[in-house]
Amino acid sequence: MSKDLIKEDEFKGIVYQPKIEDKKSVSLIWILPLIILGILGWIAYESYMKKGTKITVVFKSAEGLKENVTPLEYKGLQLGKVTKISMHEDLKSVKVNILVDNDVAKYVANESSEFWIKKPTVSLTKVSGLNTLISGYKIELSPKFKTQEEYNQGTFKNYFKGLDSPPNDELDDNGYYISLIANDKSNIEVGTPIFYNKFQIGEITAKEFIFEKVYFTAYIYDKFNYLVNKSSKFVINEALKVKYGASGLNVELGSLYSALVGGVTVVTPDKNEKKISKEEVYVLYGKEDDLKNKEYFTINFADVNGIEEGTPIIYKGIEVGEILEVTLNKNNLNTKAYVYDEYKYLLTKNTKFFVEEPTISLDGVKNLGNIVKGNFISLDFRKGDFSNSFNAINKKDLDKIGNTIKVELLSENLNSISEKSKVYYKNIEIGRVDNYALTPDLKNVKISLLIDDKYKDLINNNSLFYDMSSKLVEMKSLNLNVNYSGIEPLLNGAIGLVANKKDEKLIKNEFKLYSSYKDVERLKRFYNSGFTIEADFDNSFEIKQDMAIVYKNQEIGFVKDIKFDDKKSKVSLFIYSNYKKFITNKSRFFKQGIVNFKASLSGVIFEVDNFSSLIDGSIHLDNSSNVDFANYKIYSNEDEMNNSTNSITIVFDDVEGLQENFSQLTYKGVNVGKVKKISLNENQKVEVQALIYDDYSSFAKEGTVYYLKKPRISLQEIANAGSTVMAVNIGVIKSESANKQTKFVGLETQPSVEKSQFGTVFKVEDLTASSVNVDAPVYYKNVQIGKVSKIDLSEDGSKVVVDCLIYDKYTKLIRKNSEFYDISGFEMKFSIFSGTKVESNTFTSLLKGGLVVVTPYEYGEIANPKDKFTLVKTLREDWKGISPSIK
């Protein structure tokens, strides 16, 4: 029997007893349903609590609102959501249903709530609500209640009318708010800045249209509250200001910011006034001009055009008022106008108003602003009693009632004279043409003039009048007459006055109008008292009767008569009495030509005399001579006159490069004269006649040296380079002699002299010529104290003599034991042990050569030009260390 069967038999006899345990009365399986029931109850409660309170808000438009998307918010906190959008019963607006969370329902669904749609705002002044560009528009709550007590006492409300814009109290509750009403059309919008002295101090926060009036709410920032009070005035900024005056139209453009966003400016004259309460309404003026107090009056215009609303009233170039209203009554224009209070005194019974119109001519444009903006009103103020009603007059009629005197002219022709023609005296307007008509016999024209009262003393029985406009150019007997006095007389005609000062009163009723100034000039001269002198001229030039005699640009007389002779003619010169004192024994005369023109490679001489000489030339008086003359003489030109007394003669062997009228006589770089004539004499020498400008006696002295300043061009130097293209000049070295001399022998080059105007010449001898050239510098301690003026052989030819010109301020440095060293070029030293050494003092000495003066500590007496020095070829090595104090 197997072991497994045995084991199985063993277990067949075993009996198991049941185990009995006490069970609990409630099974755990019932806990799960209870938990589920609890969760379902909580969900039901939450669902009920969050179901919310429904409210309805009516808006004019639902643009940007979406069902189940658009939130209701208050300061960023979501209070509910739009559930439905539908058409309102009036078909003009929309109803928006909003489900408000129950926990905030009492703060939303009550009488204090206002609702508005929050949209993105992007402008030049501010940027707000940009988050709505992404999330969409929002409905914003704006409650009026601010405390729990107010909400507890408030009543429930679930139907509202939405606002078109944010309410006024969106900013700080304690802010400084000001109510404004616009008195004119404006472009002010919410967000428009408020400025004080061009600095922003606040902004417009609300805009409403009530009873056809526009109201604004302005908010002033806290730190600027003190700038706005009951004395403040509010005015809209003008981006483009247009001012109009007698000078024309003035356009002033403000800043680009003001031009784009506008703005409101606050003007506060008294900083101590009380603050403005929000209940007070202040006027928002359309422009600065509205702030001024005005006096209103009426003006009636007859037969006038160009008057309209806004036409300015200008007095003496200042805008004093404006035309407000214009109405047509039959043939008259009735206008309502004003002047500012400060100009109220202008409104008198004697004041006359008239229209100013533009005047256009080639001389210019008067009242240019009229062309752009229109005519303006001007006035003639006269003292009197106050008046607020006026009849305008024609400006031409104003002249007749003003302070004027009347003058009648007779003329063969009217020519260019018109009612626009003016009367001039010395190109100053003194009157105008009133009218003109034919004389009864139909042979002449009678012209009536009105002369301003302040110029009445210019008119007497000897007054001469001439036509300034007719016959611009006239030729008679080869005598050219130019009658030109400006563009204005040429276009509109004009009459000129030649006044002769006499004590006579005005008795004549009529005057003759001469055709040109040329006609009255001769008559005018004979009205002057004077005397006659006789003068000779040599017939090499022409003198005409009536030619003016001029002294220092002032006419002092005229040519009265000419007695011609084939050898020498005589001229009678009439000198006015006032200028008698200028005619002396030293007086000379010369003819000033019409045009003096000379040209060469050196330049151009082009001279034109005054306008009178441009036609006939003139005779000029000269009193510069120191010589007495037995008779008066007229020379052909100024140079010939000066040559007769102020000329010298210089004789040269050769004068290549010298040119008449262009070669100058120079002394210390200043032109003191010029070459007038170059000719050969009988000895085949060149004689140069030169004119001395001034101080003739100091240059016409014995011993004066004249030499040619010819150009020097080499590798080492360029001197007088201008002479290679332009004329060669003549240098002058003055003499101290007291003897007079007028003829001199000229030198080819600058001579060697012991003393010149530049300094003292010391002679330095050398056995052979060095590299030193003329104009090479002479140094003392590396400071140039002079130059080499000449290099020549000694009289016996045994030595080379170098003239060193030492400037005056340095001559005390040259002592009898001073040494002159040659530093020309460079020096090279070669040694096996020390190497090669190259020395050169300066670049100038390398090219031009040069000398160095060394004065020892034990210096001797001051050297003089007769002392002679030997040139040392090698500069001593210790020369830089030798530094005596020389007194």
mmCIF file of C-alpha atoms in Angstrom, residues 458-674:
data_model
loop_
_atom_site.group_PDB
_atom_site.id
_atom_site.type_symbol
_atom_site.label_atom_id
_atom_site.label_comp_id
_atom_site.label_asym_id
_atom_site.label_seq_id
_atom_site.Cartn_x
_atom_site.Cartn_y
_atom_site.Cartn_z
ATOM 1 C CA LEU A 458 7.872 172.976 -48.537
ATOM 2 C CA ILE A 459 5.416 174.753 -50.834
ATOM 3 C CA ASN A 460 6.064 178.390 -51.751
ATOM 4 C CA ASN A 461 5.956 180.542 -54.870
ATOM 5 C CA ASN A 462 9.337 179.168 -56.047
ATOM 6 C CA SER A 463 8.373 175.483 -55.784
ATOM 7 C CA LEU A 464 8.979 173.435 -58.921
ATOM 8 C CA PHE A 465 6.983 170.300 -59.859
ATOM 9 C CA TYR A 466 7.997 167.717 -62.464
ATOM 10 C CA ASP A 467 6.635 164.459 -63.863
ATOM 11 C CA MET A 468 8.621 161.542 -62.423
ATOM 12 C CA SER A 469 7.103 158.866 -64.639
ATOM 13 C CA SER A 470 6.780 159.981 -68.251
ATOM 14 C CA LYS A 471 9.576 159.850 -70.831
ATOM 15 C CA LEU A 472 11.785 157.317 -69.117
ATOM 16 C CA VAL A 473 14.553 157.928 -71.684
ATOM 17 C CA GLU A 474 14.729 160.977 -73.930
ATOM 18 C CA MET A 475 17.365 161.912 -76.512
ATOM 19 C CA LYS A 476 17.658 165.510 -77.707
ATOM 20 C CA SER A 477 20.572 166.731 -79.796
ATOM 21 C CA LEU A 478 22.663 163.712 -78.766
ATOM 22 C CA ASN A 479 21.982 164.638 -75.120
ATOM 23 C CA LEU A 480 20.687 161.596 -73.252
ATOM 24 C CA ASN A 481 18.171 162.295 -70.499
ATOM 25 C CA VAL A 482 17.259 159.428 -68.137
ATOM 26 C CA ASN A 483 14.229 160.250 -66.018
ATOM 27 C CA TYR A 484 14.038 157.264 -63.640
ATOM 28 C CA SER A 485 13.061 157.479 -59.969
ATOM 29 C CA GLY A 486 11.834 153.993 -59.114
ATOM 30 C CA ILE A 487 9.320 151.357 -60.146
ATOM 31 C CA GLU A 488 6.353 152.805 -58.241
ATOM 32 C CA PRO A 489 6.367 156.162 -60.113
ATOM 33 C CA LEU A 490 6.926 154.276 -63.350
ATOM 34 C CA LEU A 491 3.825 152.093 -62.891
ATOM 35 C CA ASN A 492 1.372 154.428 -61.150
ATOM 36 C CA GLY A 493 2.772 157.770 -62.162
ATOM 37 C CA ALA A 494 4.245 160.272 -59.718
ATOM 38 C CA ILE A 495 5.009 163.970 -59.297
ATOM 39 C CA GLY A 496 8.256 165.256 -57.837
ATOM 40 C CA LEU A 497 8.787 168.480 -55.901
ATOM 41 C CA VAL A 498 11.942 170.581 -55.949
ATOM 42 C CA ALA A 499 11.660 172.874 -52.945
ATOM 43 C CA ASN A 500 13.498 176.177 -52.876
ATOM 44 C CA LYS A 501 13.681 177.478 -49.341
ATOM 45 C CA LYS A 502 12.439 181.034 -49.355
ATOM 46 C CA ASP A 503 10.686 183.193 -46.830
ATOM 47 C CA GLU A 504 7.940 183.923 -49.305
ATOM 48 C CA LYS A 505 4.430 182.774 -48.485
ATOM 49 C CA LEU A 506 2.331 180.676 -50.810
ATOM 50 C CA ILE A 507 0.372 183.099 -52.977
ATOM 51 C CA LYS A 508 0.280 181.358 -56.342
ATOM 52 C CA ASN A 509 -2.795 179.273 -57.113
ATOM 53 C CA GLU A 510 -1.275 177.328 -59.982
ATOM 54 C CA PHE A 511 2.116 175.861 -60.836
ATOM 55 C CA LYS A 512 3.525 174.467 -64.037
ATOM 56 C CA LEU A 513 4.213 170.729 -64.194
ATOM 57 C CA TYR A 514 7.548 170.223 -65.993
ATOM 58 C CA SER A 515 8.086 167.090 -68.031
ATOM 59 C CA SER A 516 11.275 165.903 -66.250
ATOM 60 C CA TYR A 517 13.776 166.750 -63.555
ATOM 61 C CA LYS A 518 16.208 167.903 -66.216
ATOM 62 C CA ASP A 519 13.845 170.759 -67.017
ATOM 63 C CA VAL A 520 13.679 172.008 -63.449
ATOM 64 C CA GLU A 521 17.308 171.454 -62.543
ATOM 65 C CA ARG A 522 18.499 174.528 -64.393
ATOM 66 C CA LEU A 523 15.711 176.672 -62.937
ATOM 67 C CA LYS A 524 16.463 175.401 -59.470
ATOM 68 C CA ARG A 525 20.132 176.447 -59.724
ATOM 69 C CA PHE A 526 19.290 180.013 -60.619
ATOM 70 C CA TYR A 527 17.183 180.353 -57.514
ATOM 71 C CA ASN A 528 20.369 179.889 -55.478
ATOM 72 C CA SER A 529 22.578 182.864 -54.651
ATOM 73 C CA GLY A 530 26.291 182.529 -55.303
ATOM 74 C CA PHE A 531 29.351 183.847 -57.119
ATOM 75 C CA THR A 532 31.330 183.049 -60.263
ATOM 76 C CA ILE A 533 34.987 182.066 -60.667
ATOM 77 C CA GLU A 534 37.018 181.542 -63.857
ATOM 78 C CA ALA A 535 39.018 178.371 -64.547
ATOM 79 C CA ASP A 536 41.184 177.178 -67.472
ATOM 80 C CA PHE A 537 41.230 173.798 -69.223
ATOM 81 C CA ASP A 538 43.372 172.580 -72.141
ATOM 82 C CA ASN A 539 40.653 171.239 -74.524
ATOM 83 C CA SER A 540 41.967 167.660 -74.216
ATOM 84 C CA PHE A 541 38.594 166.722 -72.734
ATOM 85 C CA GLU A 542 35.018 167.970 -72.926
ATOM 86 C CA ILE A 543 33.177 170.165 -70.457
ATOM 87 C CA LYS A 544 29.465 170.879 -70.893
ATOM 88 C CA GLN A 545 27.309 173.688 -69.690
ATOM 89 C CA ASP A 546 25.222 172.862 -66.564
ATOM 90 C CA MET A 547 27.641 170.137 -65.438
ATOM 91 C CA ALA A 548 27.526 169.803 -61.651
ATOM 92 C CA ILE A 549 30.434 170.927 -59.485
ATOM 93 C CA VAL A 550 30.868 168.440 -56.657
ATOM 94 C CA TYR A 551 32.782 168.585 -53.388
ATOM 95 C CA LYS A 552 32.814 165.464 -51.202
ATOM 96 C CA ASN A 553 29.684 164.082 -52.923
ATOM 97 C CA GLN A 554 27.762 167.338 -52.448
ATOM 98 C CA GLU A 555 26.776 169.585 -55.369
ATOM 99 C CA ILE A 556 28.221 173.032 -54.646
ATOM 100 C CA GLY A 557 27.623 174.690 -58.028
ATOM 101 C CA PHE A 558 27.467 174.186 -61.791
ATOM 102 C CA VAL A 559 29.161 175.134 -65.051
ATOM 103 C CA LYS A 560 27.523 178.397 -66.012
ATOM 104 C CA ASP A 561 29.328 179.282 -69.229
ATOM 105 C CA ILE A 562 32.194 178.129 -71.495
ATOM 106 C CA LYS A 563 34.425 180.434 -73.562
ATOM 107 C CA PHE A 564 36.137 178.268 -76.149
ATOM 108 C CA ASP A 565 39.623 179.029 -77.525
ATOM 109 C CA ASP A 566 41.702 176.758 -79.757
ATOM 110 C CA LYS A 567 44.641 176.899 -77.338
ATOM 111 C CA LYS A 568 43.124 177.164 -73.883
ATOM 112 C CA SER A 569 39.477 177.630 -72.982
ATOM 113 C CA LYS A 570 37.900 179.342 -70.002
ATOM 114 C CA VAL A 571 34.974 178.147 -67.918
ATOM 115 C CA SER A 572 32.698 180.169 -65.652
ATOM 116 C CA LEU A 573 31.910 178.175 -62.532
ATOM 117 C CA PHE A 574 28.919 179.256 -60.442
ATOM 118 C CA ILE A 575 29.463 178.399 -56.764
ATOM 119 C CA TYR A 576 26.538 178.530 -54.322
ATOM 120 C CA SER A 577 26.984 181.011 -51.479
ATOM 121 C CA ASN A 578 26.866 178.320 -48.786
ATOM 122 C CA TYR A 579 30.088 176.790 -50.166
ATOM 123 C CA LYS A 580 32.148 179.963 -50.669
ATOM 124 C CA LYS A 581 34.498 179.066 -47.797
ATOM 125 C CA PHE A 582 35.707 175.954 -49.659
ATOM 126 C CA ILE A 583 37.129 177.926 -52.592
ATOM 127 C CA THR A 584 40.745 178.913 -51.680
ATOM 128 C CA ASN A 585 44.098 179.558 -53.385
ATOM 129 C CA LYS A 586 44.864 175.862 -53.023
ATOM 130 C CA SER A 587 41.698 174.752 -54.833
ATOM 131 C CA ARG A 588 41.975 172.624 -57.967
ATOM 132 C CA PHE A 589 39.346 170.987 -60.165
ATOM 133 C CA PHE A 590 39.256 167.809 -62.190
ATOM 134 C CA LYS A 591 36.663 166.142 -64.383
ATOM 135 C CA GLN A 592 35.197 162.912 -63.097
ATOM 136 C CA GLY A 593 34.586 160.815 -66.185
ATOM 137 C CA ILE A 594 31.503 158.754 -66.895
ATOM 138 C CA VAL A 595 33.383 155.421 -66.729
ATOM 139 C CA ASN A 596 37.061 154.734 -66.088
ATOM 140 C CA PHE A 597 38.069 151.266 -67.300
ATOM 141 C CA LYS A 598 41.558 149.805 -67.492
ATOM 142 C CA ALA A 599 42.587 146.142 -67.527
ATOM 143 C CA SER A 600 45.700 143.969 -67.589
ATOM 144 C CA LEU A 601 46.895 140.642 -66.191
ATOM 145 C CA SER A 602 47.304 142.430 -62.856
ATOM 146 C CA GLY A 603 43.630 143.211 -62.544
ATOM 147 C CA VAL A 604 40.842 145.482 -63.647
ATOM 148 C CA ILE A 605 40.144 149.112 -62.756
ATOM 149 C CA PHE A 606 36.480 149.928 -63.285
ATOM 150 C CA GLU A 607 35.123 153.165 -61.862
ATOM 151 C CA VAL A 608 31.676 154.711 -62.305
ATOM 152 C CA ASP A 609 30.823 158.114 -60.869
ATOM 153 C CA ASN A 610 27.444 159.083 -59.406
ATOM 154 C CA PHE A 611 24.215 159.012 -61.436
ATOM 155 C CA SER A 612 24.587 162.604 -62.571
ATOM 156 C CA SER A 613 28.080 161.900 -63.928
ATOM 157 C CA LEU A 614 26.832 158.786 -65.682
ATOM 158 C CA ILE A 615 25.111 161.137 -68.138
ATOM 159 C CA ASP A 616 27.431 164.155 -68.444
ATOM 160 C CA GLY A 617 30.269 163.657 -65.997
ATOM 161 C CA SER A 618 30.952 166.227 -63.293
ATOM 162 C CA ILE A 619 33.600 168.659 -62.093
ATOM 163 C CA HIS A 620 35.110 167.845 -58.683
ATOM 164 C CA LEU A 621 36.780 170.276 -56.290
ATOM 165 C CA ASP A 622 40.024 169.210 -54.560
ATOM 166 C CA ASN A 623 41.661 171.073 -51.646
ATOM 167 C CA SER A 624 44.354 168.535 -50.721
ATOM 168 C CA SER A 625 47.308 170.430 -52.176
ATOM 169 C CA ASN A 626 49.735 172.426 -50.006
ATOM 170 C CA VAL A 627 50.677 174.618 -52.963
ATOM 171 C CA ASP A 628 49.064 177.973 -53.761
ATOM 172 C CA PHE A 629 47.917 178.451 -57.376
ATOM 173 C CA ALA A 630 47.759 181.739 -59.212
ATOM 174 C CA ASN A 631 44.808 180.642 -61.350
ATOM 175 C CA TYR A 632 42.090 177.975 -61.065
ATOM 176 C CA LYS A 633 42.549 175.076 -63.440
ATOM 177 C CA ILE A 634 40.438 172.074 -64.434
ATOM 178 C CA TYR A 635 42.362 168.844 -65.130
ATOM 179 C CA SER A 636 41.182 166.012 -67.312
ATOM 180 C CA ASN A 637 41.193 163.506 -64.413
ATOM 181 C CA GLU A 638 42.295 163.136 -60.816
ATOM 182 C CA ASP A 639 45.628 161.485 -61.623
ATOM 183 C CA GLU A 640 46.653 164.276 -63.951
ATOM 184 C CA MET A 641 45.803 166.783 -61.243
ATOM 185 C CA ASN A 642 47.901 164.927 -58.686
ATOM 186 C CA ASN A 643 50.755 164.501 -61.143
ATOM 187 C CA SER A 644 51.027 168.236 -61.446
ATOM 188 C CA THR A 645 52.124 168.512 -57.789
ATOM 189 C CA ASN A 646 52.564 165.013 -56.289
ATOM 190 C CA SER A 647 54.717 163.223 -58.858
ATOM 191 C CA ILE A 648 58.356 162.108 -58.861
ATOM 192 C CA THR A 649 60.629 160.705 -61.573
ATOM 193 C CA ILE A 650 62.710 157.550 -61.122
ATOM 194 C CA VAL A 651 65.314 156.523 -63.715
ATOM 195 C CA PHE A 652 66.107 152.816 -64.239
ATOM 196 C CA ASP A 653 68.299 150.872 -66.637
ATOM 197 C CA ASP A 654 65.628 148.256 -67.142
ATOM 198 C CA VAL A 655 62.053 148.042 -65.829
ATOM 199 C CA GLU A 656 60.905 144.638 -67.064
ATOM 200 C CA GLY A 657 57.606 143.762 -65.334
ATOM 201 C CA LEU A 658 56.747 147.347 -64.382
ATOM 202 C CA GLN A 659 53.246 148.392 -65.577
ATOM 203 C CA GLU A 660 51.541 151.748 -65.749
ATOM 204 C CA ASN A 661 48.675 152.226 -63.252
ATOM 205 C CA PHE A 662 49.236 148.789 -61.707
ATOM 206 C CA SER A 663 52.793 148.817 -60.340
ATOM 207 C CA GLN A 664 52.722 150.189 -56.806
ATOM 208 C CA LEU A 665 55.251 152.073 -54.683
ATOM 209 C CA THR A 666 55.429 150.149 -51.395
ATOM 210 C CA TYR A 667 56.841 151.248 -48.066
ATOM 211 C CA LYS A 668 56.739 148.696 -45.238
ATOM 212 C CA GLY A 669 54.207 146.696 -47.241
ATOM 213 C CA VAL A 670 51.851 149.678 -47.658
ATOM 214 C CA ASN A 671 51.050 151.121 -51.076
ATOM 215 C CA VAL A 672 52.093 154.789 -50.960
ATOM 216 C CA GLY A 673 51.910 155.534 -54.685
ATOM 217 C CA LYS A 674 51.717 154.074 -58.159
#
